[in-house]
Each structure stands twice: as structure tokens, then as C-alpha cells.
Amino acid sequence: MDTLDDRAAARLRWTRDMLHEPLLRLAPASGDASFRSYWRGTRGDGRSVIVMDAPPAHDDIRPWLDIAARLRGAGLVAPEVYASDAALGFIAMQDLGSATVLQLLDAHTVEARYAAALDALLIMQRKVDGGGLPLYDAPRLIAEMELLPTWFLERHLGMQLACGDWDTLELAMRQLSDGALAQPRMFVHRDYHSRNLLALPDGGVGIIDFQDAVRGPLTYDLVSLLKDCYIAWPAAQVRRWALDYRTRAVGAGLWPAARDETDFLRAFDLMGLQRHLKVLGIFCRLYYRDGKAQYLADLPRVLGYALATARAYAEFAALGDLLERAGATRDLTLPRA
């Protein structure tokens, strides 16, 4: 399968054979930030099916299959698998629809939509087994944050970082990693936000894009949802949602009652800072390495989250100064020549 046409022909042939649907056609369903693509077809009985195409040279579908089984085993809504082939990189799965939670969010719907997402998150943290998953350890956390200077500061903004800037970044990375590792560890989806949650007809959520799951800090998925890189809500509202979730997590035995609301908010905020530093780098890498320009439009929002947190905690004041200086250089949404 050396060409796109070869890949398309193999994808269609495999799907028809696996589903015993010789007349089935496939049309694009959605793209992805990775090399994966998704295709939709209609079966002879009128039911639709989604086919994931993950070229084995770039991706391995086995983690996806593993996590899908774990989620469904916990009673959560993840796509049912009809057929799969790890050697070819194809999965035929249940079609949960195309409406993401993000598409339906506004000031009137957000409470109900987020309530459903938070209910699912609590089940995920209580019931999904994280055994055998990669640990969200210090090397992984720091490697993610190192995308910030490489792709955002240097490549996107053209900054020349001084020795003092590197000292600031390295200290902040160590502090953020230490804070994350001090939290209770459990199953972490790792991209639990409004674009990876499907709005179901019954008001619930379908969970997708979970193949990068790890075992890590409790607040990671919570902050991914509440400080979403694709949409922002008033800080007081985010604070209320976060503290309500703390109450539920304490009741479920997931978070120590001795760690009070102030401690929880600090852990939540600093976890968000780690994530947003990473995402600033990832969104730029998606453009400069992979040619995906749409993520540049979200950089101001993500930088805004990072700045707000850095300014709120005295030990990150120097990081805040560095980020503020970086953000003032030019329009973040425009690519660098």
C-alpha cells in the first residue's frame, strides 16, 4: 500500500469483507491530529459504521482496542468494535454520531453537557482499570513541556532564549512535574475534552480518541475538560465545577479529604499549566511538522490559560513574565515564515 489510492482500495476491500457488505461505500467522516483518518459507510440494513484507518507505519491500533474494551467494561459509552486488523491498521466500529459536545456548547447548554461529561469522568476514574498502562511519570511530563520552547517559543515565535530563560523553564517544569506526581494516580484518558466527547441523543456522552491513555494524576482529565483548549468559560464557573468534582471524588475515595479545597484548586490549576505548556508546543508542531494550520487559531486561548495560572501563583511569576513577553511579540495565529 504505497499510495493513497492503494490505501483507499485496501480499506474499502477490508471493510466489505469483514462486514459482508459487498456494495458498501466509504466517505470521509473526520480527520485527526495524528495520521489516523475516519470513514463512514452505510450497511445494507441502513445502519452506519465508522472505519478507523491507522497506517501501521505510524500508529498501532492495539492500545485503542484495549482502552475501548476497558471503557465499555466499566459501563461507559465507547464504540463497539465489529472487526479489526492490527497488521493492516483498520477498525470497523459502531457509529456514535458526528455531533461533538463542543458543537452544542453555549451558555444555555453547558451545565447539562458538562454534568454528563463529569458523571462519565467519575465513572471512568472509579471503575476503569489503569493497570498495565504507561505511567504518567516525570520523564513523560517534562518531555511534553519541552515541546513549548522547541515549537512555540523558538520555531513559532523565533525567540532566542537566554540562559536565564532556560533556567526559568527548567525550574517550572520540575515544579509542575512534582505537583502532578503528588496527586492520586488512576486511569487518565489524556484528551478528555469537548471535541473528544460525542453528544448522544439521551444526553449522555460517547468517549472517543482514548488510545493515549495512561495511569496518572486525578486532575488531568478534569482540567482538560474544564479548561478546554477549544472553548473557555468564566473562571468562577470553572472553579465551582472543579470544587463540586472534588466533593464527589472525596466521596468516592479518589481524593484524600485531608487535602482541602485550596489544595485541590492548586493541584488542578498547576496540572492545567502543565497541559497548556504542552499544548502550545503541540499545536505549533501540528502546523510546522504536519501542515495542520487550524490549531494556530487556538493558541491565544491556550496561552491565556497558562498566563492566568502563572500569574496566580508566586513561584511561577518568572514563567509568567517569559510567557507574557513571548505573547507580545506578534499575532500568535499567524505562522512564521
CSV table of C-alpha atoms in Angstrom, one decimal:
chain,number,residue,atom,x,y,z
A,1,MET,CA,0.0,0.0,0.0
A,2,ASP,CA,2.4,2.6,-1.2
A,3,THR,CA,-0.1,5.3,-2.4
A,4,LEU,CA,-3.2,6.9,-1.1
A,5,ASP,CA,-5.2,5.1,-3.8
A,6,ASP,CA,-3.8,1.8,-2.7
A,7,ARG,CA,-4.7,2.5,0.9
A,8,ALA,CA,-8.2,3.5,0.0
A,9,ALA,CA,-8.7,0.4,-2.1
A,10,ALA,CA,-7.4,-1.8,0.7
A,11,ARG,CA,-9.6,0.0,3.3
A,12,LEU,CA,-12.8,-0.5,1.2
A,13,ARG,CA,-12.0,-4.1,0.4
A,14,TRP,CA,-11.2,-5.0,4.0
A,15,THR,CA,-14.4,-3.3,5.3
A,16,ARG,CA,-16.6,-5.0,2.7
A,17,ASP,CA,-15.1,-8.4,3.5
A,18,MET,CA,-15.2,-8.1,7.3
A,19,LEU,CA,-18.8,-6.8,7.4
A,20,HIS,CA,-20.0,-9.0,4.5
A,21,GLU,CA,-21.2,-5.9,2.7
A,22,PRO,CA,-20.1,-6.1,-1.0
A,23,LEU,CA,-21.8,-2.9,-2.0
A,24,LEU,CA,-20.7,-0.7,0.9
A,25,ARG,CA,-19.1,2.6,0.1
A,26,LEU,CA,-17.0,4.8,2.4
A,27,ALA,CA,-16.9,8.6,2.7
A,28,PRO,CA,-14.7,10.8,4.9
A,29,ALA,CA,-16.1,11.1,8.4
A,30,SER,CA,-13.4,13.2,10.1
A,31,GLY,CA,-9.7,13.8,10.3
A,32,ASP,CA,-7.4,13.6,13.2
A,33,ALA,CA,-4.4,15.4,14.7
A,34,SER,CA,-2.4,12.2,14.0
A,35,PHE,CA,-2.1,10.0,11.0
A,36,ARG,CA,-5.4,8.4,11.6
A,37,SER,CA,-8.5,9.0,9.5
A,38,TYR,CA,-12.1,8.1,9.9
A,39,TRP,CA,-14.6,6.9,7.3
A,40,ARG,CA,-18.4,6.4,7.4
A,41,GLY,CA,-20.3,3.8,5.4
A,42,THR,CA,-23.9,2.6,5.4
A,43,ARG,CA,-24.7,-1.1,5.7
A,44,GLY,CA,-27.4,-2.9,3.8
A,45,ASP,CA,-29.8,-2.7,6.8
A,46,GLY,CA,-29.4,1.1,7.0
A,47,ARG,CA,-27.0,1.1,10.0
A,48,SER,CA,-23.9,3.2,9.6
A,49,VAL,CA,-20.4,2.1,10.5
A,50,ILE,CA,-17.2,4.0,11.2
A,51,VAL,CA,-13.9,2.7,9.9
A,52,MET,CA,-10.6,3.9,11.5
A,53,ASP,CA,-7.6,3.9,9.2
A,54,ALA,CA,-4.4,4.0,11.2
A,55,PRO,CA,-1.4,3.2,8.9
A,56,PRO,CA,0.8,0.7,10.9
A,57,ALA,CA,3.9,2.6,9.9
A,58,HIS,CA,2.7,5.5,12.0
A,59,ASP,CA,0.2,4.0,14.5
A,60,ASP,CA,-0.7,0.9,16.4
A,61,ILE,CA,-4.4,0.2,16.9
A,62,ARG,CA,-3.9,-2.3,19.7
A,63,PRO,CA,-3.9,0.4,22.5
A,64,TRP,CA,-7.1,1.8,21.1
A,65,LEU,CA,-8.7,-1.7,21.1
A,66,ASP,CA,-7.5,-2.3,24.7
A,67,ILE,CA,-8.9,1.0,26.1
A,68,ALA,CA,-12.2,0.7,24.2
A,69,ALA,CA,-12.7,-2.7,25.9
A,70,ARG,CA,-11.8,-1.2,29.3
A,71,LEU,CA,-14.2,1.7,28.9
A,72,ARG,CA,-17.1,-0.4,27.7
A,73,GLY,CA,-16.4,-2.9,30.5
A,74,ALA,CA,-16.9,-0.1,33.0
A,75,GLY,CA,-20.3,0.7,31.5
A,76,LEU,CA,-19.2,3.8,29.6
A,77,VAL,CA,-20.2,4.6,26.0
A,78,ALA,CA,-17.3,3.9,23.7
A,79,PRO,CA,-17.6,2.5,20.2
A,80,GLU,CA,-18.4,-1.2,19.9
A,81,VAL,CA,-15.8,-3.0,17.7
A,82,TYR,CA,-17.2,-5.1,14.8
A,83,ALA,CA,-13.9,-6.1,13.3
A,84,SER,CA,-10.2,-5.1,13.5
A,85,ASP,CA,-6.8,-5.9,11.9
A,86,ALA,CA,-3.7,-4.7,13.7
A,87,ALA,CA,-1.4,-5.7,10.9
A,88,LEU,CA,-3.4,-3.6,8.4
A,89,GLY,CA,-4.4,-0.8,10.8
A,90,PHE,CA,-8.1,-1.0,10.3
A,91,ILE,CA,-11.0,-1.0,12.8
A,92,ALA,CA,-14.7,-1.2,11.9
A,93,MET,CA,-16.8,0.2,14.8
A,94,GLN,CA,-20.1,1.4,15.9
A,95,ASP,CA,-21.1,4.9,14.7
A,96,LEU,CA,-22.0,7.0,17.8
A,97,GLY,CA,-22.8,10.0,15.6
A,98,SER,CA,-21.0,13.1,14.5
A,99,ALA,CA,-22.2,15.8,16.9
A,100,THR,CA,-19.4,16.6,19.4
A,101,VAL,CA,-20.2,18.2,22.7
A,102,LEU,CA,-18.2,21.3,21.5
A,103,GLN,CA,-20.6,21.8,18.6
A,104,LEU,CA,-23.6,22.0,21.1
A,105,LEU,CA,-22.0,24.1,23.8
A,106,ASP,CA,-23.3,27.6,24.7
A,107,ALA,CA,-24.2,29.4,27.9
A,108,HIS,CA,-27.6,27.6,28.0
A,109,THR,CA,-26.4,24.1,27.4
A,110,VAL,CA,-23.1,23.9,29.1
A,111,GLU,CA,-24.3,23.0,32.6
A,112,ALA,CA,-26.2,19.9,31.3
A,113,ARG,CA,-23.5,18.9,28.9
A,114,TYR,CA,-20.7,19.2,31.4
A,115,ALA,CA,-22.8,17.4,34.0
A,116,ALA,CA,-22.9,14.4,31.7
A,117,ALA,CA,-19.2,14.6,30.9
A,118,LEU,CA,-18.3,14.9,34.6
A,119,ASP,CA,-20.6,12.0,35.5
A,120,ALA,CA,-18.8,9.9,32.9
A,121,LEU,CA,-15.4,11.1,34.2
A,122,LEU,CA,-16.2,10.0,37.7
A,123,ILE,CA,-17.2,6.5,36.5
A,124,MET,CA,-14.1,6.4,34.4
A,125,GLN,CA,-11.9,7.2,37.4
A,126,ARG,CA,-13.7,4.9,39.8
A,127,LYS,CA,-14.2,1.8,37.5
A,128,VAL,CA,-11.8,1.8,34.6
A,129,ASP,CA,-8.7,-0.3,35.3
A,130,GLY,CA,-5.5,1.6,34.8
A,131,GLY,CA,-3.3,-1.5,35.3
A,132,GLY,CA,-0.6,-2.1,32.7
A,133,LEU,CA,-0.9,1.4,31.2
A,134,PRO,CA,2.1,3.6,30.7
A,135,LEU,CA,2.8,5.7,33.8
A,136,TYR,CA,2.5,9.5,33.5
A,137,ASP,CA,5.9,9.8,35.2
A,138,ALA,CA,8.3,12.7,35.4
A,139,PRO,CA,10.2,12.0,32.2
A,140,ARG,CA,6.9,11.9,30.2
A,141,LEU,CA,5.5,15.0,31.9
A,142,ILE,CA,8.7,17.0,31.3
A,143,ALA,CA,9.2,15.8,27.8
A,144,GLU,CA,5.7,17.1,27.0
A,145,MET,CA,6.5,20.5,28.4
A,146,GLU,CA,9.8,20.6,26.4
A,147,LEU,CA,7.7,21.0,23.3
A,148,LEU,CA,7.0,24.6,24.4
A,149,PRO,CA,10.5,26.0,23.9
A,150,THR,CA,11.1,23.9,20.8
A,151,TRP,CA,8.0,24.5,18.8
A,152,PHE,CA,6.2,27.5,20.3
A,153,LEU,CA,8.9,29.9,21.6
A,154,GLU,CA,11.7,29.1,19.1
A,155,ARG,CA,10.0,27.8,16.0
A,156,HIS,CA,6.8,29.7,16.0
A,157,LEU,CA,7.8,33.0,17.6
A,158,GLY,CA,11.5,33.0,16.6
A,159,MET,CA,12.7,33.7,20.2
A,160,GLN,CA,16.3,33.4,21.1
A,161,LEU,CA,16.1,32.1,24.7
A,162,ALA,CA,18.8,33.3,27.1
A,163,CYS,CA,20.3,31.2,29.8
A,164,GLY,CA,18.0,32.8,32.4
A,165,ASP,CA,15.0,31.8,30.3
A,166,TRP,CA,16.1,28.2,30.2
A,167,ASP,CA,16.6,28.3,34.0
A,168,THR,CA,13.1,29.6,34.4
A,169,LEU,CA,11.6,26.9,32.1
A,170,GLU,CA,13.5,24.1,33.7
A,171,LEU,CA,12.5,25.1,37.3
A,172,ALA,CA,8.9,25.5,36.3
A,173,MET,CA,8.9,22.1,34.6
A,174,ARG,CA,10.3,20.4,37.7
A,175,GLN,CA,7.8,22.1,40.0
A,176,LEU,CA,4.9,21.2,37.7
A,177,SER,CA,6.0,17.6,37.4
A,178,ASP,CA,6.5,17.2,41.2
A,179,GLY,CA,3.0,18.6,41.8
A,180,ALA,CA,1.4,16.2,39.3
A,181,LEU,CA,3.2,13.2,40.8
A,182,ALA,CA,1.9,14.2,44.3
A,183,GLN,CA,-1.7,13.5,43.2
A,184,PRO,CA,-3.5,10.2,43.5
A,185,ARG,CA,-3.0,8.1,40.3
A,186,MET,CA,-5.6,6.5,38.2
A,187,PHE,CA,-6.8,5.9,34.6
A,188,VAL,CA,-6.2,9.1,32.6
A,189,HIS,CA,-7.9,9.5,29.1
A,190,ARG,CA,-5.4,12.3,28.4
A,191,ASP,CA,-7.5,14.1,25.9
A,192,TYR,CA,-10.8,14.3,27.7
A,193,HIS,CA,-12.3,17.5,26.2
A,194,SER,CA,-15.4,18.7,24.3
A,195,ARG,CA,-14.0,17.6,20.8
A,196,ASN,CA,-13.5,14.1,22.0
A,197,LEU,CA,-16.9,13.6,23.6
A,198,LEU,CA,-19.9,12.9,21.4
A,199,ALA,CA,-23.3,14.2,22.3
A,200,LEU,CA,-25.6,11.3,22.5
A,201,PRO,CA,-29.4,11.5,21.9
A,202,ASP,CA,-30.1,10.6,25.6
A,203,GLY,CA,-28.0,13.5,26.8
A,204,GLY,CA,-25.0,11.3,27.7
A,205,VAL,CA,-21.6,11.3,26.2
A,206,GLY,CA,-19.7,8.9,23.9
A,207,ILE,CA,-16.0,8.8,24.5
A,208,ILE,CA,-13.5,8.7,21.6
A,209,ASP,CA,-9.8,9.3,20.9
A,210,PHE,CA,-8.7,7.5,24.1
A,211,GLN,CA,-5.7,5.5,22.6
A,212,ASP,CA,-3.1,7.5,24.5
A,213,ALA,CA,-4.5,6.7,28.0
A,214,VAL,CA,-2.0,6.4,30.9
A,215,ARG,CA,-2.0,6.0,34.6
A,216,GLY,CA,-1.6,9.4,36.2
A,217,PRO,CA,-2.9,12.4,38.2
A,218,LEU,CA,-6.6,12.7,39.1
A,219,THR,CA,-7.0,16.3,38.0
A,220,TYR,CA,-5.5,15.8,34.5
A,221,ASP,CA,-8.8,14.8,32.7
A,222,LEU,CA,-10.8,17.2,34.8
A,223,VAL,CA,-8.7,20.2,33.8
A,224,SER,CA,-8.7,19.0,30.2
A,225,LEU,CA,-12.5,19.3,30.2
A,226,LEU,CA,-12.9,22.4,32.3
A,227,LYS,CA,-10.0,24.4,30.9
A,228,ASP,CA,-10.7,23.2,27.4
A,229,CYS,CA,-8.2,24.3,24.7
A,230,TYR,CA,-11.1,24.9,22.3
A,231,ILE,CA,-13.6,26.8,24.4
A,232,ALA,CA,-13.3,28.9,27.6
A,233,TRP,CA,-15.7,29.6,30.5
A,234,PRO,CA,-15.7,32.2,33.3
A,235,ALA,CA,-13.1,31.5,36.0
A,236,ALA,CA,-15.7,31.4,38.8
A,237,GLN,CA,-17.8,28.8,36.9
A,238,VAL,CA,-14.7,26.6,36.3
A,239,ARG,CA,-13.8,26.9,40.0
A,240,ARG,CA,-17.3,25.8,41.0
A,241,TRP,CA,-17.3,22.8,38.7
A,242,ALA,CA,-13.8,21.8,39.9
A,243,LEU,CA,-14.8,22.0,43.6
A,244,ASP,CA,-18.0,20.2,43.1
A,245,TYR,CA,-16.0,17.4,41.5
A,246,ARG,CA,-13.6,17.4,44.4
A,247,THR,CA,-16.5,16.7,46.7
A,248,ARG,CA,-17.6,13.8,44.6
A,249,ALA,CA,-14.0,12.5,44.3
A,250,VAL,CA,-13.6,12.6,48.1
A,251,GLY,CA,-16.9,10.8,48.5
A,252,ALA,CA,-15.7,8.1,46.1
A,253,GLY,CA,-12.4,7.7,47.9
A,254,LEU,CA,-10.4,9.0,45.0
A,255,TRP,CA,-9.1,12.2,46.6
A,256,PRO,CA,-8.0,12.5,50.3
A,257,ALA,CA,-10.4,14.5,52.4
A,258,ALA,CA,-7.4,16.0,54.2
A,259,ARG,CA,-6.4,17.8,51.0
A,260,ASP,CA,-8.7,20.8,51.3
A,261,GLU,CA,-10.3,22.9,48.6
A,262,THR,CA,-7.4,25.3,48.3
A,263,ASP,CA,-5.0,22.4,47.9
A,264,PHE,CA,-7.3,20.8,45.3
A,265,LEU,CA,-7.6,24.0,43.3
A,266,ARG,CA,-3.8,24.4,43.3
A,267,ALA,CA,-3.3,20.9,42.0
A,268,PHE,CA,-6.0,21.5,39.4
A,269,ASP,CA,-4.5,24.8,38.3
A,270,LEU,CA,-0.9,23.6,38.1
A,271,MET,CA,-2.0,20.4,36.2
A,272,GLY,CA,-3.6,22.7,33.7
A,273,LEU,CA,-0.5,24.8,33.4
A,274,GLN,CA,1.5,21.6,32.6
A,275,ARG,CA,-1.1,20.7,30.0
A,276,HIS,CA,-1.3,24.1,28.4
A,277,LEU,CA,2.5,24.5,28.1
A,278,LYS,CA,2.5,21.1,26.3
A,279,VAL,CA,-0.4,22.1,24.0
A,280,LEU,CA,1.3,25.3,23.0
A,281,GLY,CA,4.1,23.2,21.6
A,282,ILE,CA,1.9,20.5,20.1
A,283,PHE,CA,-0.4,23.0,18.2
A,284,CYS,CA,2.7,24.6,16.7
A,285,ARG,CA,4.2,21.2,15.8
A,286,LEU,CA,1.0,20.2,14.1
A,287,TYR,CA,1.4,23.2,11.8
A,288,TYR,CA,5.2,23.3,11.1
A,289,ARG,CA,5.7,19.5,11.0
A,290,ASP,CA,2.4,18.1,9.9
A,291,GLY,CA,0.9,21.0,7.9
A,292,LYS,CA,-2.3,21.3,10.0
A,293,ALA,CA,-2.9,25.0,10.3
A,294,GLN,CA,-6.3,25.1,12.1
A,295,TYR,CA,-4.7,24.7,15.5
A,296,LEU,CA,-2.9,28.0,15.4
A,297,ALA,CA,-6.2,29.8,15.9
A,298,ASP,CA,-6.5,28.3,19.4
A,299,LEU,CA,-3.0,29.5,20.6
A,300,PRO,CA,-4.2,32.7,22.2
A,301,ARG,CA,-6.8,30.9,24.3
A,302,VAL,CA,-4.2,28.3,25.4
A,303,LEU,CA,-1.6,31.0,26.2
A,304,GLY,CA,-4.3,32.9,28.1
A,305,TYR,CA,-4.9,29.9,30.4
A,306,ALA,CA,-1.2,29.5,31.0
A,307,LEU,CA,-0.7,33.2,31.8
A,308,ALA,CA,-3.6,33.3,34.2
A,309,THR,CA,-2.3,30.4,36.2
A,310,ALA,CA,1.4,31.6,36.2
A,311,ARG,CA,0.2,35.0,37.5
A,312,ALA,CA,-1.9,33.4,40.2
A,313,TYR,CA,1.0,31.5,41.9
A,314,ALA,CA,4.0,33.5,43.0
A,315,GLU,CA,6.5,30.7,42.3
A,316,PHE,CA,5.6,30.9,38.6
A,317,ALA,CA,6.0,34.6,38.3
A,318,ALA,CA,9.1,34.3,36.2
A,319,LEU,CA,7.5,31.9,33.9
A,320,GLY,CA,4.5,34.3,33.6
A,321,ASP,CA,6.9,37.1,32.6
A,322,LEU,CA,8.5,34.9,30.0
A,323,LEU,CA,5.2,33.8,28.5
A,324,GLU,CA,3.9,37.4,28.5
A,325,ARG,CA,7.0,38.6,26.7
A,326,ALA,CA,6.5,35.8,24.2
A,327,GLY,CA,2.9,36.5,23.6
A,328,ALA,CA,3.5,40.2,23.0
A,329,THR,CA,5.8,39.6,20.0
A,330,ARG,CA,3.2,39.2,17.3
A,331,ASP,CA,-0.1,37.7,16.3
A,332,LEU,CA,0.0,34.1,17.6
A,333,THR,CA,-2.4,32.9,15.0
A,334,LEU,CA,-0.2,33.7,12.0
A,335,PRO,CA,2.5,31.3,11.0
A,336,ARG,CA,6.2,32.3,11.0
A,337,ALA,CA,7.8,32.4,7.6
